[in-house]
Amino acid sequence: MELYDESTKVVAGLKFGLLSPEMIRKISVAKIDTPELYDEEGLPIPGGVMDRRLGTIEPGVRCATCGNTPLNCPGHFGHIELARPVIHPEFAKYIHTLLRATCRRCGRLLLQPDKIEKNRKRMEALGKHWIMLKYRFAEAIQKEAASINSCPHCRAPQYKIKFEKPYIFYEERDGILVKLSSAEIRERLERIPDEDLELLGFNPKDARPEWMVLRVLPVVPPAVRPSITLESGDRSEDDLTHKLVDILRVNQRLRENIEAGAPPLIVDDLWGLLQYHVATYFDNELPGIPPARHRSGRPLRTLAQRLKGKEGRFRGSLAGKRVDFSARTVISPDPNIGINEVGVPIDIAKVLIVPEKVTPWNIEEMRELVKNGPNRYPGANYIVRPDGARIDLRYVKDLEGLAQTLKPGYIVERHLRDGDIVLFNRQPSLHRMSIMAHIVKVLPYKTFRLNLLVCTPYNADFDGDEMNLHVPQSEEARAEARSLMLVQEQILTPRYGGPIIGAIHDYISGAYLFTRKDTIFDKNSASQLLYIAGYEGDLPEPAILKPGPYWTGKQLVSIFLPDDMDYVGRASVAPASGQCDEEFCENDGYVLIRNGKLLTGVFDKQALGAEKPETVLHEIVKEYGTEKAREIMDTMFRIFIAYLDMHGFTMGIDTIEIPESAIKDIEDILRKAEEDVQKLIDQYLSGELTPMPGKTRRETLEELIMQRLAQARTEAGEIASKYLGMTNHAVIMAKTGARGSMLNLTQMAAVLGQMSIRGKRIERGYIDRTLPHFRQRDLSPRARGFVYSNFSKGLRPTEFFFHAISGREGLVDTAVRTAQSGYMYRRLANALQDFYVAYDGSVRTSEGFIVQLRYGEDGVDPARSDHGRAVNVDKIIKKVLARRGEK
Amino acid sequence: MPKKINVLNHVLVPQHIVLSREDAIKILKKMGIKKKELPWILASDPAARAVGAKPGDVIMIIRESPTAGKSITFRYVMPG
């Protein structure tokens, strides 16, 4: 509440300009001219950069200017009178354009007077409403003026100005480069009249160009460059202080030399050095000059470095900060907590606190917490009295007594406990599901625990991933988190509308095995499984009565489905070639749910999978709500894991073993392919090969070879698949979509196939060959990266090398891709961050400008749409037809 | 001399219509916004030039949209 009591003022506008030398002197409280910091007693020397008048940061000392203590003194600027002017490196670019666009003698803009008048009128008109256009126009004027080589006002010839980064200017007089001194540049800039500056896009009131050449340098107060006292009593100064001392030292020497009438060579040398020090004081990463270094060889961190980049003031301190009420630790899985829950280690729960107001209804409970104190869980760490005083319970002797003094209106900052709502986050936070609200469950041990189903939205695994947790402190924040950010509210992704939380890996394998036609249970195991799911109710009528009561997996699953649910769809295991659009499907792939009963079909990735739209799960979320979907994931899904445990599910070397005869068949296929490839090569060599449209003969050959070899691998895979049926656990995983693919199995059991770089066969390496093991110009599959072996047999040395090449390419590609897409995402997020959908449905910028008249042109929320459409007519018809077929 | 091409005839250029003052005011009133809050289009934009829009005009653009079927949007003509 205190936040709103402060009197507030509205910022009407911001104006940026240059500081004039007069302004710098006016701001300054002290002229700084001594390079020494402290005297023998360790006291700051007046006139040194640690002058007491600039404000102090030592405790116990008062500021010599404002008389405040270090905490209240904001610090005051000083100034250095430079012996000679130097160029401000950040403005060198503008100095360059000005020098080129104005006369070197009279300072006028290099355009005919009538043209100047015309442009001025245009500028004025533009300046009224279209400021951006005004500056664009000014750029055009700059360009035009720069191209003129004789002054239209005083007839003086103009020379080409050469700008050497970061701050040196030359004039090309008759082919000879003459260096322009800063003093000369300053004089030229001074001559430019105000009216002409306006045409060049400058505002002479706030930014006279000669101010870009410094004669006076502001000295930042010690508050922004604090010195640290080491244990040994020595002082260590900030980089900026070091830099200022350097500037003062050179400045002093330069002044002495000038006064002593030293030769111009020496003066110019020192002048250059002063320029270097001033330039690096502003930016120590200027291109073209070596960075100023500390004695240890470390580059100094000067003004620009403090602001720039990820750890700089903007991205590091202002756009991102460290926060209280947060925790971070390793995550680990827990299939026994709900998807909405998060397991919080007890040690963390004792540190994170929730403020709770004492009321007549909770006063006894709060007393108990206070009695337990900060070390016994569940307890409390602080009490805030209505007068605002905080009591730290760590230092309270008589907790019992304190607990009795509790009265309604007090605030108890108690430990985190079961049922509290927290925000849980895993970086990189690429979409809104990267931060979701969970309900706390305090658990022993030291890791955050999360349900496996929420791994997908967070993109988490448990190979050492860490996650962050934040505790909302206000009632509003908690309410908002609970109703908008809770995991179950995030099941549907706004990316394409499908459920992003759903079955993965073992859940899919388990669901498939459980709903298979041949899965039946006696009363014991059926009860056991339903108990695991937390089901309390009657068993349905058993499907099999003889030789005793047996229940099918489909029956048990149906218990959890909504009673009036209808669904028609295909399973992942259904063969791709039609046929399965009817009840009789070879793999039981026709999923039919009527009146909440699973009649045919199996549950696999196409029914319950994560990131799959138009599935049974998707239907449940949309038609029956997130609460029902959550309930199913916390009950039915648990059965799948339990059943998988019961059934046993494993894979070993023998899983991918195929009979000797099959290996022979595969070898035959590969030999046949090799012969065909040789024929193609012969055709190519004899010139009989006709090129394909748009390709050279060589490209055609490569294309045909790749095709033939790909075909061979497919055939080999088919042979292997014949011996790997749906009883094979690896095949079950591949076909149901749990993990892996049939291609993976082919590579393990049959043949690896062609290794490639950038989609081509491997060609690089030695002259006309890939490895010294082959003859030059050998185009045969083996010499160009075709791997005949499989993972089960093992690879030959050359094959292994080709495989490594291909593997490395994949690795490099992913690394490059993540870096590129990460950068693109950053720029997009920064560009779009304050767009919002207004109440009238339009998308607007923070200033209220319209970006889209209607969000997405149709106003549809993709998370609640059917593939981007508000209604899916096909689906409704299908559903109605299914209903009608029931009659 | 190359033949003058009317960009509006190109398949990828949607229909541009310059609104009359009254129509523009009516539409802006309906949306409850000022002219300047609309997205801008330069008077030198080829499509704006083709329909003869002057700075200060409002152009109505009717285009096919993959999501909304037909989508109508407006542009405020800027000098340039």
PDB file of C-alpha atoms in Angstrom, chain A residues 480-661:
ATOM      1  CA  GLU A 480      -4.516 -14.695 -11.004  1.00  0.00           C
ATOM      2  CA  ALA A 481      -1.989 -17.524 -10.935  1.00  0.00           C
ATOM      3  CA  ARG A 482      -4.597 -20.029  -9.874  1.00  0.00           C
ATOM      4  CA  SER A 483      -7.182 -19.154 -12.482  1.00  0.00           C
ATOM      5  CA  LEU A 484      -4.974 -18.302 -15.457  1.00  0.00           C
ATOM      6  CA  MET A 485      -1.604 -19.969 -15.035  1.00  0.00           C
ATOM      7  CA  LEU A 486      -2.399 -23.286 -13.350  1.00  0.00           C
ATOM      8  CA  VAL A 487      -0.984 -26.226 -15.308  1.00  0.00           C
ATOM      9  CA  GLN A 488      -4.383 -27.595 -16.262  1.00  0.00           C
ATOM     10  CA  GLU A 489      -5.338 -24.248 -17.819  1.00  0.00           C
ATOM     11  CA  GLN A 490      -2.325 -24.563 -20.099  1.00  0.00           C
ATOM     12  CA  ILE A 491      -3.089 -27.995 -21.577  1.00  0.00           C
ATOM     13  CA  LEU A 492      -4.027 -26.481 -24.924  1.00  0.00           C
ATOM     14  CA  THR A 493      -1.226 -24.618 -26.636  1.00  0.00           C
ATOM     15  CA  PRO A 494      -2.082 -21.354 -28.392  1.00  0.00           C
ATOM     16  CA  ARG A 495       0.370 -22.399 -31.104  1.00  0.00           C
ATOM     17  CA  TYR A 496      -1.983 -24.733 -32.950  1.00  0.00           C
ATOM     18  CA  GLY A 497      -4.743 -25.593 -30.512  1.00  0.00           C
ATOM     19  CA  GLY A 498      -3.717 -29.149 -29.605  1.00  0.00           C
ATOM     20  CA  PRO A 499      -2.949 -30.407 -26.115  1.00  0.00           C
ATOM     21  CA  ILE A 500       0.713 -29.810 -25.282  1.00  0.00           C
ATOM     22  CA  ILE A 501       0.333 -31.815 -22.104  1.00  0.00           C
ATOM     23  CA  GLY A 502      -0.408 -35.442 -22.865  1.00  0.00           C
ATOM     24  CA  ALA A 503       0.963 -38.960 -22.908  1.00  0.00           C
ATOM     25  CA  ILE A 504       4.656 -39.441 -23.667  1.00  0.00           C
ATOM     26  CA  HIS A 505       7.033 -42.400 -23.802  1.00  0.00           C
ATOM     27  CA  ASP A 506       5.939 -45.086 -21.321  1.00  0.00           C
ATOM     28  CA  TYR A 507       2.473 -43.618 -20.951  1.00  0.00           C
ATOM     29  CA  ILE A 508       1.937 -44.345 -24.644  1.00  0.00           C
ATOM     30  CA  SER A 509       3.444 -47.843 -24.563  1.00  0.00           C
ATOM     31  CA  GLY A 510       1.399 -48.592 -21.444  1.00  0.00           C
ATOM     32  CA  ALA A 511      -1.815 -47.214 -22.913  1.00  0.00           C
ATOM     33  CA  TYR A 512      -1.339 -49.329 -26.017  1.00  0.00           C
ATOM     34  CA  LEU A 513      -0.665 -52.554 -24.149  1.00  0.00           C
ATOM     35  CA  PHE A 514      -3.491 -51.850 -21.724  1.00  0.00           C
ATOM     36  CA  THR A 515      -6.137 -51.225 -24.363  1.00  0.00           C
ATOM     37  CA  ARG A 516      -5.053 -54.047 -26.649  1.00  0.00           C
ATOM     38  CA  LYS A 517      -7.702 -56.634 -27.510  1.00  0.00           C
ATOM     39  CA  ASP A 518      -5.880 -59.425 -25.681  1.00  0.00           C
ATOM     40  CA  THR A 519      -5.455 -57.575 -22.397  1.00  0.00           C
ATOM     41  CA  ILE A 520      -7.820 -58.978 -19.793  1.00  0.00           C
ATOM     42  CA  PHE A 521      -7.830 -58.849 -16.005  1.00  0.00           C
ATOM     43  CA  ASP A 522      -9.273 -60.948 -13.247  1.00  0.00           C
ATOM     44  CA  LYS A 523     -11.005 -59.292 -10.363  1.00  0.00           C
ATOM     45  CA  ASN A 524      -7.788 -58.968  -8.334  1.00  0.00           C
ATOM     46  CA  SER A 525      -5.659 -57.203 -10.874  1.00  0.00           C
ATOM     47  CA  ALA A 526      -8.534 -55.069 -12.137  1.00  0.00           C
ATOM     48  CA  SER A 527      -9.186 -53.878  -8.601  1.00  0.00           C
ATOM     49  CA  GLN A 528      -5.479 -53.345  -8.014  1.00  0.00           C
ATOM     50  CA  LEU A 529      -5.128 -51.140 -11.104  1.00  0.00           C
ATOM     51  CA  LEU A 530      -8.249 -49.123 -10.360  1.00  0.00           C
ATOM     52  CA  TYR A 531      -7.040 -48.616  -6.816  1.00  0.00           C
ATOM     53  CA  ILE A 532      -3.763 -47.198  -8.141  1.00  0.00           C
ATOM     54  CA  ALA A 533      -5.787 -44.706 -10.142  1.00  0.00           C
ATOM     55  CA  GLY A 534      -7.664 -43.764  -6.987  1.00  0.00           C
ATOM     56  CA  TYR A 535     -10.968 -45.026  -8.380  1.00  0.00           C
ATOM     57  CA  GLU A 536     -13.718 -45.483  -5.864  1.00  0.00           C
ATOM     58  CA  GLY A 537     -16.800 -47.127  -7.289  1.00  0.00           C
ATOM     59  CA  ASP A 538     -18.195 -50.325  -8.676  1.00  0.00           C
ATOM     60  CA  LEU A 539     -16.557 -52.554 -11.238  1.00  0.00           C
ATOM     61  CA  PRO A 540     -18.508 -52.663 -14.495  1.00  0.00           C
ATOM     62  CA  GLU A 541     -20.201 -55.812 -15.726  1.00  0.00           C
ATOM     63  CA  PRO A 542     -17.308 -58.144 -16.715  1.00  0.00           C
ATOM     64  CA  ALA A 543     -16.899 -58.709 -20.451  1.00  0.00           C
ATOM     65  CA  ILE A 544     -15.962 -62.372 -20.012  1.00  0.00           C
ATOM     66  CA  LEU A 545     -17.940 -64.652 -17.725  1.00  0.00           C
ATOM     67  CA  LYS A 546     -16.425 -68.050 -18.497  1.00  0.00           C
ATOM     68  CA  PRO A 547     -14.090 -69.473 -17.141  1.00  0.00           C
ATOM     69  CA  GLY A 548     -14.567 -66.700 -14.611  1.00  0.00           C
ATOM     70  CA  PRO A 549     -15.193 -62.960 -14.497  1.00  0.00           C
ATOM     71  CA  TYR A 550     -12.652 -61.071 -16.597  1.00  0.00           C
ATOM     72  CA  TRP A 551     -12.480 -57.422 -17.536  1.00  0.00           C
ATOM     73  CA  THR A 552     -10.852 -56.027 -20.671  1.00  0.00           C
ATOM     74  CA  GLY A 553      -8.462 -53.084 -20.622  1.00  0.00           C
ATOM     75  CA  LYS A 554     -10.883 -51.183 -22.829  1.00  0.00           C
ATOM     76  CA  GLN A 555     -13.570 -51.615 -20.190  1.00  0.00           C
ATOM     77  CA  LEU A 556     -11.376 -50.279 -17.421  1.00  0.00           C
ATOM     78  CA  VAL A 557     -10.333 -47.288 -19.523  1.00  0.00           C
ATOM     79  CA  SER A 558     -13.989 -46.532 -20.251  1.00  0.00           C
ATOM     80  CA  ILE A 559     -14.631 -46.010 -16.551  1.00  0.00           C
ATOM     81  CA  PHE A 560     -12.654 -42.790 -16.766  1.00  0.00           C
ATOM     82  CA  LEU A 561     -14.067 -41.463 -20.027  1.00  0.00           C
ATOM     83  CA  PRO A 562     -16.968 -38.976 -19.816  1.00  0.00           C
ATOM     84  CA  ASP A 563     -20.250 -40.908 -19.925  1.00  0.00           C
ATOM     85  CA  ASP A 564     -21.650 -39.188 -23.012  1.00  0.00           C
ATOM     86  CA  MET A 565     -18.477 -39.040 -25.040  1.00  0.00           C
ATOM     87  CA  ASP A 566     -18.450 -39.934 -28.739  1.00  0.00           C
ATOM     88  CA  TYR A 567     -15.302 -40.125 -30.796  1.00  0.00           C
ATOM     89  CA  VAL A 568     -14.122 -41.625 -34.071  1.00  0.00           C
ATOM     90  CA  GLY A 569     -10.503 -41.678 -35.136  1.00  0.00           C
ATOM     91  CA  ARG A 570      -7.488 -43.667 -36.188  1.00  0.00           C
ATOM     92  CA  ALA A 571      -4.657 -44.924 -34.029  1.00  0.00           C
ATOM     93  CA  SER A 572      -0.959 -44.528 -34.808  1.00  0.00           C
ATOM     94  CA  VAL A 573      -0.617 -48.262 -35.166  1.00  0.00           C
ATOM     95  CA  ALA A 574      -3.203 -48.400 -37.946  1.00  0.00           C
ATOM     96  CA  PRO A 575      -1.591 -49.264 -41.281  1.00  0.00           C
ATOM     97  CA  ALA A 576      -1.169 -46.179 -43.457  1.00  0.00           C
ATOM     98  CA  SER A 577      -3.001 -47.809 -46.385  1.00  0.00           C
ATOM     99  CA  GLY A 578      -6.682 -47.142 -45.667  1.00  0.00           C
ATOM    100  CA  GLN A 579      -8.653 -50.194 -44.538  1.00  0.00           C
ATOM    101  CA  CYS A 580      -8.780 -49.033 -40.949  1.00  0.00           C
ATOM    102  CA  ASP A 581     -11.739 -46.780 -41.525  1.00  0.00           C
ATOM    103  CA  GLU A 582     -13.893 -49.667 -40.444  1.00  0.00           C
ATOM    104  CA  GLU A 583     -14.267 -51.651 -37.259  1.00  0.00           C
ATOM    105  CA  PHE A 584     -12.197 -54.528 -38.630  1.00  0.00           C
ATOM    106  CA  CYS A 585      -8.637 -53.332 -38.655  1.00  0.00           C
ATOM    107  CA  GLU A 586      -5.583 -55.525 -38.437  1.00  0.00           C
ATOM    108  CA  ASN A 587      -3.926 -53.643 -35.610  1.00  0.00           C
ATOM    109  CA  ASP A 588      -7.150 -52.583 -33.920  1.00  0.00           C
ATOM    110  CA  GLY A 589      -6.474 -49.106 -35.230  1.00  0.00           C
ATOM    111  CA  TYR A 590     -10.075 -47.891 -35.560  1.00  0.00           C
ATOM    112  CA  VAL A 591     -10.748 -45.956 -32.386  1.00  0.00           C
ATOM    113  CA  LEU A 592     -14.451 -45.760 -31.666  1.00  0.00           C
ATOM    114  CA  ILE A 593     -15.877 -44.333 -28.481  1.00  0.00           C
ATOM    115  CA  ARG A 594     -19.618 -44.263 -28.045  1.00  0.00           C
ATOM    116  CA  ASN A 595     -21.449 -43.172 -24.912  1.00  0.00           C
ATOM    117  CA  GLY A 596     -18.187 -43.012 -23.057  1.00  0.00           C
ATOM    118  CA  LYS A 597     -17.235 -46.614 -23.856  1.00  0.00           C
ATOM    119  CA  LEU A 598     -14.137 -47.492 -25.835  1.00  0.00           C
ATOM    120  CA  LEU A 599     -15.616 -50.059 -28.244  1.00  0.00           C
ATOM    121  CA  THR A 600     -12.776 -50.678 -30.678  1.00  0.00           C
ATOM    122  CA  GLY A 601      -9.288 -49.392 -31.246  1.00  0.00           C
ATOM    123  CA  VAL A 602      -6.273 -48.917 -29.045  1.00  0.00           C
ATOM    124  CA  PHE A 603      -5.037 -45.818 -27.252  1.00  0.00           C
ATOM    125  CA  ASP A 604      -1.620 -44.660 -28.466  1.00  0.00           C
ATOM    126  CA  LYS A 605      -0.028 -41.367 -29.511  1.00  0.00           C
ATOM    127  CA  GLN A 606      -2.929 -40.592 -31.866  1.00  0.00           C
ATOM    128  CA  ALA A 607      -5.371 -40.864 -28.979  1.00  0.00           C
ATOM    129  CA  LEU A 608      -3.618 -39.443 -25.935  1.00  0.00           C
ATOM    130  CA  GLY A 609      -0.276 -38.111 -27.169  1.00  0.00           C
ATOM    131  CA  ALA A 610       1.210 -34.753 -26.270  1.00  0.00           C
ATOM    132  CA  GLU A 611       1.461 -32.186 -29.080  1.00  0.00           C
ATOM    133  CA  LYS A 612      -1.112 -34.060 -31.176  1.00  0.00           C
ATOM    134  CA  PRO A 613      -4.305 -32.211 -32.120  1.00  0.00           C
ATOM    135  CA  GLU A 614      -7.618 -33.851 -32.930  1.00  0.00           C
ATOM    136  CA  THR A 615      -7.203 -36.745 -30.539  1.00  0.00           C
ATOM    137  CA  VAL A 616      -9.320 -38.309 -27.824  1.00  0.00           C
ATOM    138  CA  LEU A 617      -7.480 -36.185 -25.283  1.00  0.00           C
ATOM    139  CA  HIS A 618      -8.027 -32.996 -27.294  1.00  0.00           C
ATOM    140  CA  GLU A 619     -11.709 -33.794 -27.514  1.00  0.00           C
ATOM    141  CA  ILE A 620     -11.941 -34.297 -23.765  1.00  0.00           C
ATOM    142  CA  VAL A 621     -10.246 -30.967 -22.989  1.00  0.00           C
ATOM    143  CA  LYS A 622     -12.461 -29.084 -25.389  1.00  0.00           C
ATOM    144  CA  GLU A 623     -15.787 -30.718 -24.687  1.00  0.00           C
ATOM    145  CA  TYR A 624     -15.498 -31.560 -20.996  1.00  0.00           C
ATOM    146  CA  GLY A 625     -13.087 -28.917 -19.748  1.00  0.00           C
ATOM    147  CA  THR A 626      -9.640 -28.774 -18.263  1.00  0.00           C
ATOM    148  CA  GLU A 627     -10.726 -30.159 -14.902  1.00  0.00           C
ATOM    149  CA  LYS A 628     -11.912 -33.407 -16.488  1.00  0.00           C
ATOM    150  CA  ALA A 629      -8.728 -33.614 -18.557  1.00  0.00           C
ATOM    151  CA  ARG A 630      -6.620 -33.122 -15.441  1.00  0.00           C
ATOM    152  CA  GLU A 631      -8.577 -35.779 -13.617  1.00  0.00           C
ATOM    153  CA  ILE A 632      -7.981 -38.263 -16.430  1.00  0.00           C
ATOM    154  CA  MET A 633      -4.271 -37.512 -16.477  1.00  0.00           C
ATOM    155  CA  ASP A 634      -4.058 -37.952 -12.723  1.00  0.00           C
ATOM    156  CA  THR A 635      -6.015 -41.228 -12.713  1.00  0.00           C
ATOM    157  CA  MET A 636      -6.264 -43.129 -15.996  1.00  0.00           C
ATOM    158  CA  PHE A 637      -2.733 -42.246 -17.068  1.00  0.00           C
ATOM    159  CA  ARG A 638      -1.404 -43.678 -13.826  1.00  0.00           C
ATOM    160  CA  ILE A 639      -2.921 -47.055 -14.691  1.00  0.00           C
ATOM    161  CA  PHE A 640      -0.907 -47.160 -17.896  1.00  0.00           C
ATOM    162  CA  ILE A 641       2.366 -46.844 -16.000  1.00  0.00           C
ATOM    163  CA  ALA A 642       1.206 -49.351 -13.392  1.00  0.00           C
ATOM    164  CA  TYR A 643       0.180 -51.801 -16.087  1.00  0.00           C
ATOM    165  CA  LEU A 644       3.476 -51.376 -17.881  1.00  0.00           C
ATOM    166  CA  ASP A 645       5.198 -52.331 -14.632  1.00  0.00           C
ATOM    167  CA  MET A 646       2.917 -55.326 -14.286  1.00  0.00           C
ATOM    168  CA  HIS A 647       3.366 -56.440 -17.879  1.00  0.00           C
ATOM    169  CA  GLY A 648       7.087 -55.827 -18.091  1.00  0.00           C
ATOM    170  CA  PHE A 649       8.543 -53.767 -20.894  1.00  0.00           C
ATOM    171  CA  THR A 650      12.141 -53.980 -22.006  1.00  0.00           C
ATOM    172  CA  MET A 651      14.492 -53.938 -24.924  1.00  0.00           C
ATOM    173  CA  GLY A 652      17.851 -55.584 -25.448  1.00  0.00           C
ATOM    174  CA  ILE A 653      20.203 -56.772 -28.170  1.00  0.00           C
ATOM    175  CA  ASP A 654      17.907 -59.741 -28.893  1.00  0.00           C
ATOM    176  CA  THR A 655      15.013 -57.359 -29.535  1.00  0.00           C
ATOM    177  CA  ILE A 656      16.546 -56.353 -32.836  1.00  0.00           C
ATOM    178  CA  GLU A 657      17.840 -59.790 -33.795  1.00  0.00           C
ATOM    179  CA  ILE A 658      16.669 -61.172 -37.141  1.00  0.00           C
ATOM    180  CA  PRO A 659      17.210 -64.701 -38.476  1.00  0.00           C
ATOM    181  CA  GLU A 660      20.255 -65.699 -40.528  1.00  0.00           C
ATOM    182  CA  SER A 661      18.076 -66.119 -43.621  1.00  0.00           C
TER     183      SER A 661
END
